[in-house]
Amino acid sequence: MCSNPLLAPEPTVVGFVLVPDFALMTYAAAVEPLRAANALSGCILYRWWHAAPGDAPVAASNGLSVAPDVAVGAEPPGADWVIVCAGGNPSDFDDPALFAWLRRLALRPGTVIGGLSGGPYLLARAGLLDGRRCTLHWEHIPAFRERFPRVEVVRALYEVGPDRMTCSGGIASLDMMLDRIGRDHGPGLAAGVADWFLHNQIREGLSPQRMALRQRFDLRDPRLLRVLAAMEENLESPLTRETLADLARIGVRQLERLFRERLGTSLHRHYLGLRLDQAHRLRRETAMPAAEIAAATGFLNAEELARAERRRQRALSSPLRGGAGGGGGSE
């Protein structure tokens, strides 16, 4: 930590590129630790600037706007880290001028290019992640993998390399910045910043993004947990009821009964719901044809997928026909 401002190191300059509909929590969890590090150390260890497409105030997903102070395409006042923060549906965003600017900044010696939440999607669109490892928000991963096969995706909180850093977003932005503060200025300052924000555990980058299945479903039954994990990992080639029952080491009828008693739905409906949710994400975030989306989610063809979606929509709109409990369809 810095006791004498005259001996303080040269500040790290961080540029935040905010894309319309960016997630405010993700951005705040990235910039606030930098402010706290300055305050706790008594030195200016970090400075930051903002840029946005169109060089106009940019609205977050909750409507709050941030005014940019650096124009896209201009020479910024330093750029040790340039971090793109995006949310919503990053696959719809296309700005050649911004992508070209990011590529130019990436060529600067010592500049690290980063992305938060959906930001890595835009880095990949700009060609800045080819042949590299990255992470991004779990909701965007299926479509990202389909669209950018040359990028290695890890389901981690954050991934930091020599000249790239990516983060899944949300509170994980805080963990990534604490990691960077610890690397730059020691674990004591990182721990102090974490304490200031009541963050009592600094998570490692490879920590899982999503809550454990037992917490998500409030379950302790290892049989059901094994089956639920297998379902989520096998959407393109759905496992049979018999295979799932074998994983649970019980019979099919007993497994069906456990689903109804513990989850309030059938095995078929839960599994179908997972596949339909995946199809929805792929349709929203990619330009994949309907037939490819169907194949990627375990349906024979686009017509079968469309029928399943219509059945679920009818079930959702009519409580008497199954309510909001899952995918619908015949058992």
Short mmCIF file of C-alpha atoms in Angstrom, two decimals:
data_model
loop_
_atom_site.label_atom_id
_atom_site.label_comp_id
_atom_site.label_asym_id
_atom_site.label_seq_id
_atom_site.Cartn_x
_atom_site.Cartn_y
_atom_site.Cartn_z
CA MET A 1 0.00 0.00 0.00
CA CYS A 2 1.07 3.57 -0.56
CA SER A 3 1.91 5.79 2.39
CA ASN A 4 3.58 8.55 0.41
CA PRO A 5 1.75 9.85 -2.71
CA LEU A 6 5.08 11.05 -4.09
CA LEU A 7 6.25 7.43 -4.21
CA ALA A 8 3.03 6.06 -5.69
CA PRO A 9 3.35 3.90 -8.81
CA GLU A 10 2.12 5.20 -12.15
CA PRO A 11 -1.68 4.74 -12.13
CA THR A 12 -3.20 1.96 -14.20
CA VAL A 13 -5.56 3.60 -16.70
CA VAL A 14 -8.75 1.64 -17.35
CA GLY A 15 -11.11 2.37 -20.22
CA PHE A 16 -14.69 1.17 -19.91
CA VAL A 17 -16.50 0.80 -23.23
CA LEU A 18 -20.20 0.75 -22.36
CA VAL A 19 -22.57 -0.75 -24.90
CA PRO A 20 -26.28 0.19 -24.84
CA ASP A 21 -28.25 -1.94 -22.38
CA PHE A 22 -25.10 -2.83 -20.43
CA ALA A 23 -25.66 -4.36 -16.99
CA LEU A 24 -25.18 -1.69 -14.34
CA MET A 25 -24.32 -4.20 -11.60
CA THR A 26 -21.58 -5.71 -13.76
CA TYR A 27 -20.06 -2.31 -14.49
CA ALA A 28 -20.34 -1.05 -10.90
CA ALA A 29 -18.74 -4.22 -9.55
CA ALA A 30 -15.77 -3.53 -11.84
CA VAL A 31 -15.23 0.19 -11.30
CA GLU A 32 -16.03 0.48 -7.58
CA PRO A 33 -13.14 -1.77 -6.44
CA LEU A 34 -10.76 0.55 -8.31
CA ARG A 35 -12.17 3.55 -6.46
CA ALA A 36 -11.91 1.69 -3.16
CA ALA A 37 -8.30 0.72 -3.85
CA ASN A 38 -7.47 4.39 -4.36
CA ALA A 39 -9.27 5.41 -1.17
CA LEU A 40 -7.80 2.70 1.03
CA SER A 41 -4.24 3.13 -0.24
CA GLY A 42 -4.31 6.90 -0.09
CA CYS A 43 -2.89 6.98 -3.62
CA ILE A 44 -4.24 7.20 -7.15
CA LEU A 45 -3.53 3.63 -8.20
CA TYR A 46 -6.22 3.56 -10.90
CA ARG A 47 -7.77 6.08 -13.25
CA TRP A 48 -10.61 5.37 -15.66
CA TRP A 49 -12.46 6.78 -18.61
CA HIS A 50 -15.62 5.87 -20.51
CA ALA A 51 -16.46 5.48 -24.18
CA ALA A 52 -19.68 4.49 -25.90
CA PRO A 53 -20.89 3.84 -29.45
CA GLY A 54 -22.09 7.08 -31.00
CA ASP A 55 -20.19 9.14 -28.40
CA ALA A 56 -23.46 9.95 -26.63
CA PRO A 57 -24.75 9.10 -23.13
CA VAL A 58 -25.35 5.36 -22.98
CA ALA A 59 -28.19 3.79 -21.02
CA ALA A 60 -27.77 0.75 -18.83
CA SER A 61 -30.40 -1.98 -18.76
CA ASN A 62 -32.16 -0.19 -15.88
CA GLY A 63 -32.27 3.14 -17.72
CA LEU A 64 -29.47 4.95 -15.89
CA SER A 65 -27.17 6.78 -18.33
CA VAL A 66 -23.41 7.31 -18.29
CA ALA A 67 -21.81 10.09 -20.32
CA PRO A 68 -18.69 9.09 -22.28
CA ASP A 69 -15.57 11.20 -21.93
CA VAL A 70 -13.55 9.60 -24.74
CA ALA A 71 -14.75 9.39 -28.34
CA VAL A 72 -14.65 6.08 -30.16
CA GLY A 73 -11.75 6.24 -32.58
CA ALA A 74 -9.86 8.89 -30.60
CA GLU A 75 -6.53 8.42 -28.87
CA PRO A 76 -7.45 7.78 -25.22
CA PRO A 77 -5.62 9.29 -22.22
CA GLY A 78 -3.89 6.02 -21.52
CA ALA A 79 -5.22 2.50 -22.02
CA ASP A 80 -3.62 -0.13 -19.83
CA TRP A 81 -6.90 -2.03 -19.72
CA VAL A 82 -9.80 -1.50 -22.14
CA ILE A 83 -12.90 -3.35 -20.95
CA VAL A 84 -16.10 -3.78 -22.95
CA CYS A 85 -19.22 -4.06 -20.81
CA ALA A 86 -22.31 -5.45 -22.57
CA GLY A 87 -25.51 -7.13 -21.49
CA GLY A 88 -28.89 -7.86 -22.98
CA ASN A 89 -28.42 -9.54 -26.34
CA PRO A 90 -24.85 -8.84 -27.50
CA SER A 91 -25.30 -10.90 -30.67
CA ASP A 92 -27.53 -8.14 -32.08
CA PHE A 93 -24.87 -5.45 -31.66
CA ASP A 94 -22.83 -4.50 -34.71
CA ASP A 95 -20.59 -1.45 -34.86
CA PRO A 96 -17.66 -1.73 -37.33
CA ALA A 97 -16.16 1.56 -36.13
CA LEU A 98 -16.05 0.35 -32.53
CA PHE A 99 -14.64 -3.04 -33.53
CA ALA A 100 -11.90 -1.37 -35.59
CA TRP A 101 -11.02 0.92 -32.67
CA LEU A 102 -10.75 -2.04 -30.28
CA ARG A 103 -8.48 -3.85 -32.74
CA ARG A 104 -6.27 -0.78 -32.95
CA LEU A 105 -6.10 -0.44 -29.17
CA ALA A 106 -5.25 -4.14 -28.88
CA LEU A 107 -2.08 -3.51 -30.92
CA ARG A 108 -0.72 -1.06 -28.35
CA PRO A 109 2.14 -2.59 -26.34
CA GLY A 110 1.03 -3.37 -22.80
CA THR A 111 -2.69 -2.91 -23.41
CA VAL A 112 -4.99 -5.61 -22.05
CA ILE A 113 -8.37 -5.94 -23.78
CA GLY A 114 -11.22 -7.24 -21.66
CA GLY A 115 -14.91 -7.99 -21.69
CA LEU A 116 -17.58 -8.29 -19.00
CA SER A 117 -20.79 -10.33 -19.17
CA GLY A 118 -21.71 -10.13 -22.89
CA GLY A 119 -18.60 -8.06 -23.65
CA PRO A 120 -16.53 -11.08 -24.74
CA TYR A 121 -19.15 -11.66 -27.47
CA LEU A 122 -18.21 -8.30 -28.95
CA LEU A 123 -14.48 -9.00 -28.60
CA ALA A 124 -15.02 -12.21 -30.57
CA ARG A 125 -16.99 -10.27 -33.21
CA ALA A 126 -13.97 -7.98 -33.51
CA GLY A 127 -11.67 -10.98 -33.98
CA LEU A 128 -9.85 -10.38 -30.70
CA LEU A 129 -10.40 -13.80 -29.11
CA ASP A 130 -9.46 -16.21 -31.91
CA GLY A 131 -7.32 -19.03 -30.56
CA ARG A 132 -7.71 -17.82 -26.97
CA ARG A 133 -9.53 -18.87 -23.81
CA CYS A 134 -12.36 -16.76 -22.52
CA THR A 135 -15.45 -16.83 -20.40
CA LEU A 136 -18.73 -14.96 -20.53
CA HIS A 137 -22.15 -15.09 -18.89
CA TRP A 138 -23.50 -18.66 -18.91
CA GLU A 139 -26.65 -17.56 -20.76
CA HIS A 140 -24.57 -16.51 -23.79
CA ILE A 141 -22.25 -19.54 -23.89
CA PRO A 142 -24.29 -21.93 -26.09
CA ALA A 143 -24.78 -19.38 -28.86
CA PHE A 144 -21.20 -18.15 -28.50
CA ARG A 145 -19.79 -21.65 -28.99
CA GLU A 146 -21.87 -22.16 -32.10
CA ARG A 147 -20.78 -18.87 -33.61
CA PHE A 148 -17.11 -18.75 -32.58
CA PRO A 149 -15.67 -22.28 -32.74
CA ARG A 150 -12.09 -20.94 -32.78
CA VAL A 151 -12.46 -19.53 -29.26
CA GLU A 152 -12.07 -21.82 -26.25
CA VAL A 153 -14.83 -21.10 -23.74
CA VAL A 154 -14.51 -22.00 -20.07
CA ARG A 155 -17.45 -21.87 -17.67
CA ALA A 156 -15.53 -19.81 -15.14
CA LEU A 157 -16.12 -16.61 -13.22
CA TYR A 158 -13.24 -14.91 -15.00
CA GLU A 159 -10.26 -15.72 -17.19
CA VAL A 160 -7.14 -13.56 -17.12
CA GLY A 161 -4.31 -13.89 -19.64
CA PRO A 162 -1.30 -11.77 -20.62
CA ASP A 163 -3.27 -9.46 -22.93
CA ARG A 164 -6.93 -10.47 -22.53
CA MET A 165 -9.26 -10.73 -19.55
CA THR A 166 -12.87 -11.80 -19.66
CA CYS A 167 -15.49 -12.11 -16.98
CA SER A 168 -18.94 -13.66 -16.72
CA GLY A 169 -20.33 -10.46 -15.22
CA GLY A 170 -22.44 -9.60 -12.21
CA ILE A 171 -20.63 -9.88 -8.89
CA ALA A 172 -17.89 -11.89 -10.62
CA SER A 173 -16.58 -8.52 -11.86
CA LEU A 174 -15.73 -7.70 -8.25
CA ASP A 175 -13.80 -10.97 -7.87
CA MET A 176 -11.83 -10.33 -11.05
CA MET A 177 -10.90 -6.81 -10.01
CA LEU A 178 -9.90 -8.01 -6.54
CA ASP A 179 -7.64 -10.53 -8.26
CA ARG A 180 -6.08 -7.78 -10.37
CA ILE A 181 -5.66 -5.45 -7.38
CA GLY A 182 -3.96 -8.26 -5.47
CA ARG A 183 -1.60 -8.95 -8.36
CA ASP A 184 -0.78 -5.28 -8.80
CA HIS A 185 -0.59 -4.07 -5.20
CA GLY A 186 -0.61 -7.09 -2.92
CA PRO A 187 -3.19 -9.34 -1.27
CA GLY A 188 -3.51 -7.02 1.73
CA LEU A 189 -5.07 -4.24 -0.35
CA ALA A 190 -7.29 -6.73 -2.18
CA ALA A 191 -8.52 -8.11 1.14
CA GLY A 192 -9.15 -4.59 2.41
CA VAL A 193 -11.26 -3.74 -0.65
CA ALA A 194 -13.18 -7.01 -0.27
CA ASP A 195 -13.87 -6.23 3.40
CA TRP A 196 -15.06 -2.75 2.51
CA PHE A 197 -17.68 -4.23 0.20
CA LEU A 198 -18.66 -6.93 2.74
CA HIS A 199 -17.34 -9.56 0.32
CA ASN A 200 -16.02 -12.15 2.76
CA GLN A 201 -14.58 -14.56 0.20
CA ILE A 202 -12.54 -13.66 -2.89
CA ARG A 203 -13.44 -16.33 -5.41
CA GLU A 204 -10.90 -17.78 -7.82
CA GLY A 205 -11.36 -17.38 -11.54
CA LEU A 206 -12.19 -21.03 -12.19
CA SER A 207 -14.99 -21.06 -9.62
CA PRO A 208 -18.34 -22.09 -11.15
CA GLN A 209 -20.65 -19.37 -12.43
CA ARG A 210 -23.95 -20.91 -11.46
CA MET A 211 -25.34 -21.88 -8.10
CA ALA A 212 -24.98 -25.58 -7.35
CA LEU A 213 -27.92 -27.73 -8.40
CA ARG A 214 -28.71 -28.63 -4.80
CA GLN A 215 -29.12 -24.93 -4.02
CA ARG A 216 -31.00 -24.05 -7.20
CA PHE A 217 -33.57 -26.78 -6.63
CA ASP A 218 -33.29 -26.99 -2.84
CA LEU A 219 -32.43 -30.68 -3.12
CA ARG A 220 -30.23 -33.04 -1.14
CA ASP A 221 -31.08 -36.28 -2.93
CA PRO A 222 -27.88 -37.41 -4.74
CA ARG A 223 -29.93 -39.52 -7.17
CA LEU A 224 -31.87 -36.55 -8.47
CA LEU A 225 -28.80 -34.33 -8.48
CA ARG A 226 -26.93 -36.79 -10.73
CA VAL A 227 -29.88 -36.92 -13.12
CA LEU A 228 -30.35 -33.14 -13.23
CA ALA A 229 -26.65 -32.61 -13.98
CA ALA A 230 -26.76 -35.21 -16.78
CA MET A 231 -29.79 -33.52 -18.32
CA GLU A 232 -28.10 -30.11 -18.41
CA GLU A 233 -25.00 -31.62 -20.00
CA ASN A 234 -26.88 -33.57 -22.68
CA LEU A 235 -29.29 -31.29 -24.52
CA GLU A 236 -28.18 -32.02 -28.08
CA SER A 237 -28.51 -35.79 -27.63
CA PRO A 238 -31.08 -36.27 -24.86
CA LEU A 239 -30.57 -39.30 -22.65
CA THR A 240 -33.34 -41.87 -22.42
CA ARG A 241 -35.41 -42.35 -19.28
CA GLU A 242 -33.71 -45.70 -18.79
CA THR A 243 -30.24 -44.16 -18.96
CA LEU A 244 -31.22 -41.47 -16.48
CA ALA A 245 -32.69 -44.08 -14.16
CA ASP A 246 -29.45 -46.05 -14.36
CA LEU A 247 -27.53 -42.93 -13.34
CA ALA A 248 -29.82 -42.60 -10.34
CA ARG A 249 -29.44 -46.36 -9.68
CA ILE A 250 -33.20 -46.77 -9.39
CA GLY A 251 -36.03 -47.82 -11.68
CA VAL A 252 -37.75 -45.55 -14.18
CA ARG A 253 -41.02 -45.48 -12.22
CA GLN A 254 -39.24 -44.53 -9.01
CA LEU A 255 -37.33 -41.78 -10.81
CA GLU A 256 -40.58 -40.43 -12.26
CA ARG A 257 -42.10 -40.45 -8.78
CA LEU A 258 -39.11 -38.56 -7.34
CA PHE A 259 -39.44 -35.86 -10.00
CA ARG A 260 -43.11 -35.35 -9.22
CA GLU A 261 -42.63 -35.39 -5.46
CA ARG A 262 -39.47 -33.26 -5.23
CA LEU A 263 -39.71 -31.01 -8.30
CA GLY A 264 -43.45 -30.89 -8.93
CA THR A 265 -43.12 -31.89 -12.58
CA SER A 266 -42.40 -34.95 -14.68
CA LEU A 267 -38.98 -36.07 -15.84
CA HIS A 268 -40.06 -35.56 -19.46
CA ARG A 269 -41.42 -32.07 -18.90
CA HIS A 270 -38.34 -30.88 -17.02
CA TYR A 271 -35.95 -32.22 -19.68
CA LEU A 272 -38.05 -30.79 -22.49
CA GLY A 273 -38.11 -27.41 -20.76
CA LEU A 274 -34.30 -27.32 -20.64
CA ARG A 275 -34.08 -28.06 -24.35
CA LEU A 276 -36.70 -25.47 -25.27
CA ASP A 277 -34.94 -22.84 -23.17
CA GLN A 278 -31.72 -23.65 -25.01
CA ALA A 279 -33.48 -23.35 -28.36
CA HIS A 280 -34.84 -19.96 -27.33
CA ARG A 281 -31.35 -18.72 -26.44
CA LEU A 282 -29.89 -19.94 -29.73
CA ARG A 283 -32.69 -18.33 -31.73
CA ARG A 284 -32.25 -15.05 -29.89
CA GLU A 285 -28.47 -14.87 -30.06
CA THR A 286 -27.50 -16.52 -33.34
CA ALA A 287 -28.47 -16.58 -36.99
CA MET A 288 -28.64 -20.39 -36.97
CA PRO A 289 -31.39 -21.82 -39.21
CA ALA A 290 -34.32 -23.43 -37.44
CA ALA A 291 -33.19 -26.88 -38.54
CA GLU A 292 -29.77 -26.41 -36.92
CA ILE A 293 -31.32 -25.10 -33.70
CA ALA A 294 -33.57 -28.14 -33.63
CA ALA A 295 -30.59 -30.48 -34.10
CA ALA A 296 -28.61 -28.66 -31.40
CA THR A 297 -31.42 -29.19 -28.88
CA GLY A 298 -32.28 -32.81 -29.62
CA PHE A 299 -35.28 -32.44 -31.94
CA LEU A 300 -35.66 -34.39 -35.16
CA ASN A 301 -36.42 -31.29 -37.22
CA ALA A 302 -37.66 -27.71 -37.05
CA GLU A 303 -41.30 -28.82 -37.23
CA GLU A 304 -40.98 -30.99 -34.13
CA LEU A 305 -39.31 -28.11 -32.26
CA ALA A 306 -42.06 -25.70 -33.33
CA ARG A 307 -44.78 -28.10 -32.14
CA ALA A 308 -43.08 -28.47 -28.76
CA GLU A 309 -42.82 -24.69 -28.41
CA ARG A 310 -46.50 -24.25 -29.24
CA ARG A 311 -47.49 -26.88 -26.67
CA ARG A 312 -45.45 -25.17 -23.99
CA GLN A 313 -46.93 -21.78 -24.86
CA ARG A 314 -50.43 -23.21 -24.53
CA ALA A 315 -49.52 -24.77 -21.19
CA LEU A 316 -48.07 -21.50 -19.92
CA SER A 317 -51.16 -19.54 -20.92
CA SER A 318 -53.59 -21.99 -19.34
CA PRO A 319 -53.06 -23.11 -15.72
CA LEU A 320 -55.52 -25.93 -16.27
CA ARG A 321 -53.20 -27.32 -18.95
CA GLY A 322 -50.08 -27.58 -16.85
CA GLY A 323 -49.26 -24.02 -15.74
CA ALA A 324 -45.70 -22.75 -15.91
CA GLY A 325 -44.16 -26.01 -14.81
CA GLY A 326 -42.01 -26.80 -17.81
CA GLY A 327 -41.93 -27.89 -21.37
CA GLY A 328 -45.40 -29.37 -21.87
CA GLY A 329 -46.02 -32.05 -24.45
CA SER A 330 -47.14 -35.65 -24.11
CA GLU A 331 -45.57 -37.82 -21.45
#
